Amino acid sequence: MPQIRLTPEEIHSLAYDTLTRTGYGDAHAQAIAAFLATCQMDDCGSHGLFRLFMCVETMRRGTVDGTAEPEIVTDDSAVVRADARGGISLLATQGGLPLLTERARRFGVAALAVNRCYHFSALWPEVEHLAREGLSALSMVPSHAWVAPAGGTRGALGTNPIAFAWPRGDTDPLVFDLATSAFARGEIELYRREGKPLPEGVALDADGKPTTDPEAAMQGAMCTFGGHKGSALSLMVELMAGPLIGDMTSLESMAYAEGRPEAPYHGQIIVAFDPARLSGGRADAGQSSAEALFAEIAGQGARLPAERRYAARARNKARGYVEIAQSLYDDLKAL
């Protein structure tokens, strides 16, 4: 498939110009464009420029507020609340992270609840940021009810990703960001665009039967990873990032969209942990134990989470560009 090379600046400009020309204000466009460039430079195509289609469609449907100013609310507790007020989540999350960091260091554990946001993005950049501040972090979001529970035949759960980060001092943090579905929704859409069959066991058709046809999967439901184990984790995400913070489940988000192909509308929870406080002053010993565990894993030839992304980031930064399909680029320019 023909490829085209884009520099980080070209990625940002393509995203920013597309967003501002379709109704997003400068602040939101800058935040989204920077985020998409980060993901694209990490070779995460499913959450890079490809997500512009969802951002634009959501704006064209007249639902997202492209100029909404988030409201950050806090008190003397360890809870920070960020009301996105109907905008894309990124500005609200960015506005709440400094207070979350401060509260985690004060109390040992703190939580950021982001409400009333349209969400399309990966979770790892936010938890990686916290880990580089010396905190461990956990983040979760629901989505639309695209995923069938284990043993079910139709969507009831979201793709419901969980992201986790562990600080490692001057070394890149340990970070993972995984959907509790067997595949991310964006990956199925990329398979459909490229005309490739899906792996076995990741999707059901509209009749609830297994399928490898990405088009049939888009009309049916996705499967959780690991059967009942992934299904249970997905249910946990629904509760933690929905009712717990006073926001929507994936079923409610899908009903709210009324069948429109737009970004899910729901909430997000981020929890930060301070090893210095929680270890009772034994953070250095705890870090040594963690590093010994990491060394054992690496010594067996296994890869730690995020190592491939960090390698892609370094490679793409060094050469100064990434490659995307020419057909994708042409479709993006047409926006």
CSV table of C-alpha atoms in Angstrom, one decimal:
chain,number,residue,atom,x,y,z
A,1,MET,CA,0.0,0.0,0.0
A,2,PRO,CA,1.5,3.4,-1.0
A,3,GLN,CA,2.7,5.4,2.0
A,4,ILE,CA,3.3,9.1,2.7
A,5,ARG,CA,5.8,10.6,5.1
A,6,LEU,CA,4.7,13.3,7.6
A,7,THR,CA,6.9,15.3,10.0
A,8,PRO,CA,5.6,16.0,13.5
A,9,GLU,CA,4.9,19.6,12.4
A,10,GLU,CA,2.9,18.4,9.4
A,11,ILE,CA,0.9,16.0,11.6
A,12,HIS,CA,0.1,18.9,14.0
A,13,SER,CA,-0.8,21.3,11.1
A,14,LEU,CA,-3.0,18.8,9.3
A,15,ALA,CA,-4.9,18.1,12.6
A,16,TYR,CA,-5.1,21.7,13.7
A,17,ASP,CA,-6.2,23.0,10.3
A,18,THR,CA,-8.9,20.3,10.0
A,19,LEU,CA,-10.2,20.9,13.5
A,20,THR,CA,-10.3,24.7,13.3
A,21,ARG,CA,-12.0,24.7,9.8
A,22,THR,CA,-14.7,22.4,11.2
A,23,GLY,CA,-15.6,24.4,14.2
A,24,TYR,CA,-13.1,23.8,17.1
A,25,GLY,CA,-11.7,26.8,18.9
A,26,ASP,CA,-8.0,27.3,19.1
A,27,ALA,CA,-7.6,25.9,22.6
A,28,HIS,CA,-9.4,22.6,21.8
A,29,ALA,CA,-7.7,22.3,18.4
A,30,GLN,CA,-4.2,22.8,19.9
A,31,ALA,CA,-4.9,20.2,22.6
A,32,ILE,CA,-6.3,17.6,20.2
A,33,ALA,CA,-3.7,18.2,17.5
A,34,ALA,CA,-0.8,17.8,20.0
A,35,PHE,CA,-2.4,14.6,21.4
A,36,LEU,CA,-2.9,13.1,17.9
A,37,ALA,CA,0.7,13.9,17.0
A,38,THR,CA,1.9,12.2,20.2
A,39,CYS,CA,0.0,9.0,19.4
A,40,GLN,CA,1.1,9.1,15.7
A,41,MET,CA,4.7,9.5,16.7
A,42,ASP,CA,4.4,6.5,19.0
A,43,ASP,CA,3.1,4.4,15.9
A,44,CYS,CA,-0.3,4.1,17.4
A,45,GLY,CA,-2.3,4.7,14.3
A,46,SER,CA,-5.6,3.7,15.7
A,47,HIS,CA,-5.5,6.7,18.1
A,48,GLY,CA,-3.5,9.1,15.9
A,49,LEU,CA,-4.7,11.1,12.9
A,50,PHE,CA,-7.3,8.5,12.2
A,51,ARG,CA,-9.3,9.9,15.1
A,52,LEU,CA,-9.9,13.1,13.2
A,53,PHE,CA,-12.8,11.4,11.4
A,54,MET,CA,-14.6,11.0,14.7
A,55,CYS,CA,-13.7,14.5,15.9
A,56,VAL,CA,-15.1,16.0,12.7
A,57,GLU,CA,-18.2,13.9,12.6
A,58,THR,CA,-19.0,14.7,16.2
A,59,MET,CA,-18.7,18.5,15.4
A,60,ARG,CA,-20.7,18.2,12.2
A,61,ARG,CA,-23.5,16.5,14.2
A,62,GLY,CA,-23.7,19.7,16.3
A,63,THR,CA,-23.3,17.9,19.6
A,64,VAL,CA,-19.8,18.7,20.9
A,65,ASP,CA,-19.0,22.2,22.0
A,66,GLY,CA,-15.7,23.2,20.3
A,67,THR,CA,-15.2,26.2,22.5
A,68,ALA,CA,-16.3,24.9,25.9
A,69,GLU,CA,-14.2,26.1,28.8
A,70,PRO,CA,-13.8,23.4,31.4
A,71,GLU,CA,-14.7,24.1,35.0
A,72,ILE,CA,-12.3,22.7,37.6
A,73,VAL,CA,-13.8,22.2,41.1
A,74,THR,CA,-12.1,21.1,44.2
A,75,ASP,CA,-12.3,21.4,48.0
A,76,ASP,CA,-10.1,20.3,50.9
A,77,SER,CA,-10.4,16.6,50.0
A,78,ALA,CA,-8.4,14.4,47.7
A,79,VAL,CA,-11.1,14.6,45.0
A,80,VAL,CA,-10.7,16.9,42.0
A,81,ARG,CA,-13.6,17.3,39.6
A,82,ALA,CA,-13.3,18.6,36.0
A,83,ASP,CA,-16.5,19.5,34.1
A,84,ALA,CA,-15.8,19.4,30.4
A,85,ARG,CA,-19.2,21.1,29.8
A,86,GLY,CA,-19.9,19.2,26.6
A,87,GLY,CA,-16.4,19.6,25.0
A,88,ILE,CA,-13.7,17.0,24.1
A,89,SER,CA,-12.1,15.7,27.3
A,90,LEU,CA,-8.5,16.8,26.8
A,91,LEU,CA,-8.7,20.4,28.1
A,92,ALA,CA,-10.7,19.3,31.2
A,93,THR,CA,-8.2,16.6,31.9
A,94,GLN,CA,-5.2,18.8,31.4
A,95,GLY,CA,-6.8,21.4,33.7
A,96,GLY,CA,-7.3,18.9,36.4
A,97,LEU,CA,-3.9,17.1,36.3
A,98,PRO,CA,-1.9,19.7,38.3
A,99,LEU,CA,-4.4,19.7,41.1
A,100,LEU,CA,-4.5,15.9,41.0
A,101,THR,CA,-0.7,15.8,41.3
A,102,GLU,CA,-0.7,18.2,44.3
A,103,ARG,CA,-3.5,16.3,46.1
A,104,ALA,CA,-1.8,12.9,45.6
A,105,ARG,CA,1.4,14.3,47.2
A,106,ARG,CA,-0.6,15.7,50.0
A,107,PHE,CA,-2.9,12.8,50.8
A,108,GLY,CA,-1.0,9.8,49.2
A,109,VAL,CA,-4.0,9.0,47.0
A,110,ALA,CA,-6.2,11.4,44.9
A,111,ALA,CA,-8.8,11.1,42.2
A,112,LEU,CA,-9.7,13.2,39.2
A,113,ALA,CA,-13.3,12.8,38.0
A,114,VAL,CA,-13.9,14.2,34.5
A,115,ASN,CA,-17.5,14.7,33.6
A,116,ARG,CA,-19.7,15.6,30.6
A,117,CYS,CA,-16.9,15.0,28.0
A,118,TYR,CA,-16.7,13.6,24.6
A,119,HIS,CA,-13.9,11.1,24.6
A,120,PHE,CA,-11.9,9.6,21.7
A,121,SER,CA,-8.4,9.4,22.9
A,122,ALA,CA,-5.9,7.0,24.3
A,123,LEU,CA,-5.2,7.1,28.1
A,124,TRP,CA,-1.5,6.4,28.3
A,125,PRO,CA,-0.2,10.0,27.7
A,126,GLU,CA,-2.0,11.2,30.9
A,127,VAL,CA,-0.8,8.4,33.1
A,128,GLU,CA,2.7,8.6,31.6
A,129,HIS,CA,2.7,12.3,32.5
A,130,LEU,CA,1.8,11.5,36.1
A,131,ALA,CA,4.5,8.8,36.3
A,132,ARG,CA,7.1,11.3,35.1
A,133,GLU,CA,6.0,13.4,38.1
A,134,GLY,CA,6.9,10.5,40.4
A,135,LEU,CA,3.4,9.2,40.8
A,136,SER,CA,1.8,5.9,39.9
A,137,ALA,CA,-1.5,6.3,38.1
A,138,LEU,CA,-4.6,4.4,37.0
A,139,SER,CA,-7.2,5.7,34.4
A,140,MET,CA,-10.4,4.3,33.1
A,141,VAL,CA,-13.2,5.3,30.7
A,142,PRO,CA,-16.4,3.6,29.3
A,143,SER,CA,-17.4,4.2,25.7
A,144,HIS,CA,-20.4,3.1,23.6
A,145,ALA,CA,-22.0,-0.3,24.2
A,146,TRP,CA,-20.1,-1.9,21.3
A,147,VAL,CA,-18.9,-5.0,23.3
A,148,ALA,CA,-20.9,-8.1,24.2
A,149,PRO,CA,-20.3,-9.5,27.7
A,150,ALA,CA,-18.9,-13.1,27.9
A,151,GLY,CA,-21.7,-15.4,26.9
A,152,GLY,CA,-23.8,-12.6,25.5
A,153,THR,CA,-24.8,-11.9,21.9
A,154,ARG,CA,-25.1,-8.0,21.7
A,155,GLY,CA,-23.3,-4.9,22.9
A,156,ALA,CA,-23.8,-4.0,26.6
A,157,LEU,CA,-20.3,-2.9,27.6
A,158,GLY,CA,-17.8,-0.4,26.1
A,159,THR,CA,-14.3,-1.1,24.9
A,160,ASN,CA,-13.5,0.2,28.4
A,161,PRO,CA,-9.7,0.7,28.4
A,162,ILE,CA,-7.6,0.7,31.6
A,163,ALA,CA,-4.3,2.5,31.7
A,164,PHE,CA,-1.6,2.2,34.4
A,165,ALA,CA,1.8,3.8,34.9
A,166,TRP,CA,4.6,3.2,37.3
A,167,PRO,CA,7.4,5.8,37.8
A,168,ARG,CA,11.0,4.7,37.2
A,169,GLY,CA,13.1,7.8,38.0
A,170,ASP,CA,15.2,8.8,35.0
A,171,THR,CA,14.1,5.8,33.1
A,172,ASP,CA,10.9,5.8,30.9
A,173,PRO,CA,7.9,4.8,33.1
A,174,LEU,CA,6.3,1.5,32.8
A,175,VAL,CA,3.0,2.2,31.1
A,176,PHE,CA,0.2,0.1,29.7
A,177,ASP,CA,-3.1,1.1,28.1
A,178,LEU,CA,-5.3,-1.7,27.0
A,179,ALA,CA,-8.9,-2.1,26.0
A,180,THR,CA,-10.9,-4.8,27.8
A,181,SER,CA,-12.3,-5.7,24.4
A,182,ALA,CA,-10.3,-8.1,22.4
A,183,PHE,CA,-9.7,-5.3,19.8
A,184,ALA,CA,-10.0,-1.6,20.0
A,185,ARG,CA,-12.8,-0.1,18.0
A,186,GLY,CA,-10.4,2.0,16.0
A,187,GLU,CA,-8.4,-1.2,15.0
A,188,ILE,CA,-11.5,-2.8,13.6
A,189,GLU,CA,-12.2,0.4,11.6
A,190,LEU,CA,-8.6,0.3,10.2
A,191,TYR,CA,-9.0,-3.3,9.3
A,192,ARG,CA,-12.1,-2.4,7.4
A,193,ARG,CA,-10.4,0.4,5.6
A,194,GLU,CA,-7.6,-1.8,4.5
A,195,GLY,CA,-9.8,-4.7,3.5
A,196,LYS,CA,-8.2,-7.2,5.9
A,197,PRO,CA,-10.0,-10.0,7.8
A,198,LEU,CA,-10.1,-9.8,11.6
A,199,PRO,CA,-8.4,-12.4,13.8
A,200,GLU,CA,-10.7,-15.2,15.1
A,201,GLY,CA,-12.5,-14.5,18.4
A,202,VAL,CA,-12.6,-10.7,18.5
A,203,ALA,CA,-16.1,-10.0,17.1
A,204,LEU,CA,-19.7,-11.1,16.6
A,205,ASP,CA,-22.0,-10.3,13.7
A,206,ALA,CA,-25.5,-8.8,14.1
A,207,ASP,CA,-26.9,-12.3,14.8
A,208,GLY,CA,-24.4,-12.8,17.7
A,209,LYS,CA,-22.3,-15.3,15.7
A,210,PRO,CA,-18.5,-15.1,15.5
A,211,THR,CA,-17.1,-13.3,12.5
A,212,THR,CA,-13.8,-12.2,11.0
A,213,ASP,CA,-15.5,-9.7,8.6
A,214,PRO,CA,-14.8,-6.2,9.9
A,215,GLU,CA,-17.9,-4.8,8.2
A,216,ALA,CA,-20.1,-7.4,9.9
A,217,ALA,CA,-18.3,-6.7,13.2
A,218,MET,CA,-19.2,-3.0,12.9
A,219,GLN,CA,-22.8,-4.0,12.6
A,220,GLY,CA,-22.6,-6.6,15.4
A,221,ALA,CA,-20.5,-6.5,18.6
A,222,MET,CA,-17.0,-6.9,19.8
A,223,CYS,CA,-15.8,-9.5,22.3
A,224,THR,CA,-14.0,-9.0,25.6
A,225,PHE,CA,-10.5,-10.4,25.9
A,226,GLY,CA,-10.0,-13.4,28.0
A,227,GLY,CA,-13.7,-14.4,28.1
A,228,HIS,CA,-15.3,-13.9,31.5
A,229,LYS,CA,-12.2,-12.3,33.0
A,230,GLY,CA,-12.1,-9.5,30.5
A,231,SER,CA,-15.9,-9.2,30.8
A,232,ALA,CA,-15.6,-8.7,34.6
A,233,LEU,CA,-12.8,-6.1,34.2
A,234,SER,CA,-15.0,-4.3,31.7
A,235,LEU,CA,-17.9,-4.2,34.1
A,236,MET,CA,-15.6,-2.8,36.8
A,237,VAL,CA,-14.6,0.1,34.4
A,238,GLU,CA,-18.3,0.8,33.7
A,239,LEU,CA,-18.9,1.2,37.4
A,240,MET,CA,-15.7,3.1,38.3
A,241,ALA,CA,-15.9,5.6,35.4
A,242,GLY,CA,-19.7,5.8,35.3
A,243,PRO,CA,-21.9,5.6,38.4
A,244,LEU,CA,-19.1,6.1,40.8
A,245,ILE,CA,-18.3,9.6,39.4
A,246,GLY,CA,-21.9,10.4,38.5
A,247,ASP,CA,-21.7,9.9,34.8
A,248,MET,CA,-22.9,7.6,32.0
A,249,THR,CA,-22.4,3.9,31.4
A,250,SER,CA,-21.6,2.8,27.8
A,251,LEU,CA,-25.3,1.8,27.3
A,252,GLU,CA,-26.4,5.3,28.4
A,253,SER,CA,-23.7,6.9,26.2
A,254,MET,CA,-24.9,5.0,23.1
A,255,ALA,CA,-28.6,5.9,23.8
A,256,TYR,CA,-27.6,9.5,24.2
A,257,ALA,CA,-25.9,9.4,20.7
A,258,GLU,CA,-29.2,8.1,19.1
A,259,GLY,CA,-27.3,6.2,16.5
A,260,ARG,CA,-25.1,9.1,15.4
A,261,PRO,CA,-21.5,8.0,14.5
A,262,GLU,CA,-19.8,10.4,17.0
A,263,ALA,CA,-17.4,10.2,19.9
A,264,PRO,CA,-18.9,8.7,23.1
A,265,TYR,CA,-20.2,11.1,25.7
A,266,HIS,CA,-19.4,10.0,29.3
A,267,GLY,CA,-16.8,10.5,32.1
A,268,GLN,CA,-13.3,9.5,33.0
A,269,ILE,CA,-11.6,8.7,36.3
A,270,ILE,CA,-7.9,9.1,37.0
A,271,VAL,CA,-6.4,8.0,40.3
A,272,ALA,CA,-2.9,9.0,41.3
A,273,PHE,CA,-0.8,7.3,44.0
A,274,ASP,CA,2.3,8.7,45.7
A,275,PRO,CA,4.9,6.0,46.5
A,276,ALA,CA,6.6,8.2,49.0
A,277,ARG,CA,3.5,8.5,51.1
A,278,LEU,CA,2.0,5.1,50.7
A,279,SER,CA,5.3,3.2,51.3
A,280,GLY,CA,5.7,4.8,54.7
A,281,GLY,CA,9.1,6.3,53.8
A,282,ARG,CA,10.4,3.1,52.1
A,283,ALA,CA,9.9,4.3,48.5
A,284,ASP,CA,13.5,3.6,47.6
A,285,ALA,CA,13.3,0.0,48.8
A,286,GLY,CA,10.0,-0.4,47.0
A,287,GLN,CA,11.5,0.9,43.7
A,288,SER,CA,14.4,-1.5,44.1
A,289,SER,CA,12.0,-4.4,44.4
A,290,ALA,CA,10.1,-3.2,41.3
A,291,GLU,CA,13.3,-2.9,39.3
A,292,ALA,CA,14.3,-6.4,40.3
A,293,LEU,CA,11.0,-7.7,39.0
A,294,PHE,CA,11.4,-5.8,35.8
A,295,ALA,CA,14.9,-7.2,35.3
A,296,GLU,CA,13.7,-10.7,35.8
A,297,ILE,CA,11.0,-10.2,33.1
A,298,ALA,CA,13.5,-8.7,30.7
A,299,GLY,CA,16.0,-11.4,31.5
A,300,GLN,CA,13.6,-14.0,30.2
A,301,GLY,CA,13.4,-12.2,26.8
A,302,ALA,CA,10.0,-10.7,27.5
A,303,ARG,CA,9.1,-7.1,26.7
A,304,LEU,CA,7.9,-4.7,29.4
A,305,PRO,CA,4.7,-2.7,28.6
A,306,ALA,CA,5.4,0.4,26.5
A,307,GLU,CA,8.9,-0.6,25.4
A,308,ARG,CA,7.7,-0.9,21.8
A,309,ARG,CA,6.1,2.5,21.9
A,310,TYR,CA,9.2,4.1,23.4
A,311,ALA,CA,11.3,2.5,20.6
A,312,ALA,CA,8.9,3.8,18.0
A,313,ARG,CA,8.9,7.2,19.5
A,314,ALA,CA,12.7,7.3,19.5
A,315,ARG,CA,13.0,6.0,16.0
A,316,ASN,CA,10.4,8.4,14.6
A,317,LYS,CA,11.9,11.4,16.4
A,318,ALA,CA,15.4,10.5,15.2
A,319,ARG,CA,14.3,10.2,11.5
A,320,GLY,CA,11.9,13.1,11.8
A,321,TYR,CA,8.8,11.6,10.3
A,322,VAL,CA,6.2,8.8,10.4
A,323,GLU,CA,4.6,7.0,7.5
A,324,ILE,CA,0.8,6.7,7.0
A,325,ALA,CA,-1.2,5.2,4.1
A,326,GLN,CA,-1.6,7.5,1.1
A,327,SER,CA,-5.3,6.6,1.0
A,328,LEU,CA,-5.7,7.7,4.7
A,329,TYR,CA,-3.9,10.9,4.0
A,330,ASP,CA,-6.1,11.7,1.0
A,331,ASP,CA,-9.3,11.0,3.0
A,332,LEU,CA,-8.0,13.3,5.8
A,333,LYS,CA,-7.2,16.1,3.4
A,334,ALA,CA,-10.8,15.7,2.1
A,335,LEU,CA,-12.1,16.7,5.5
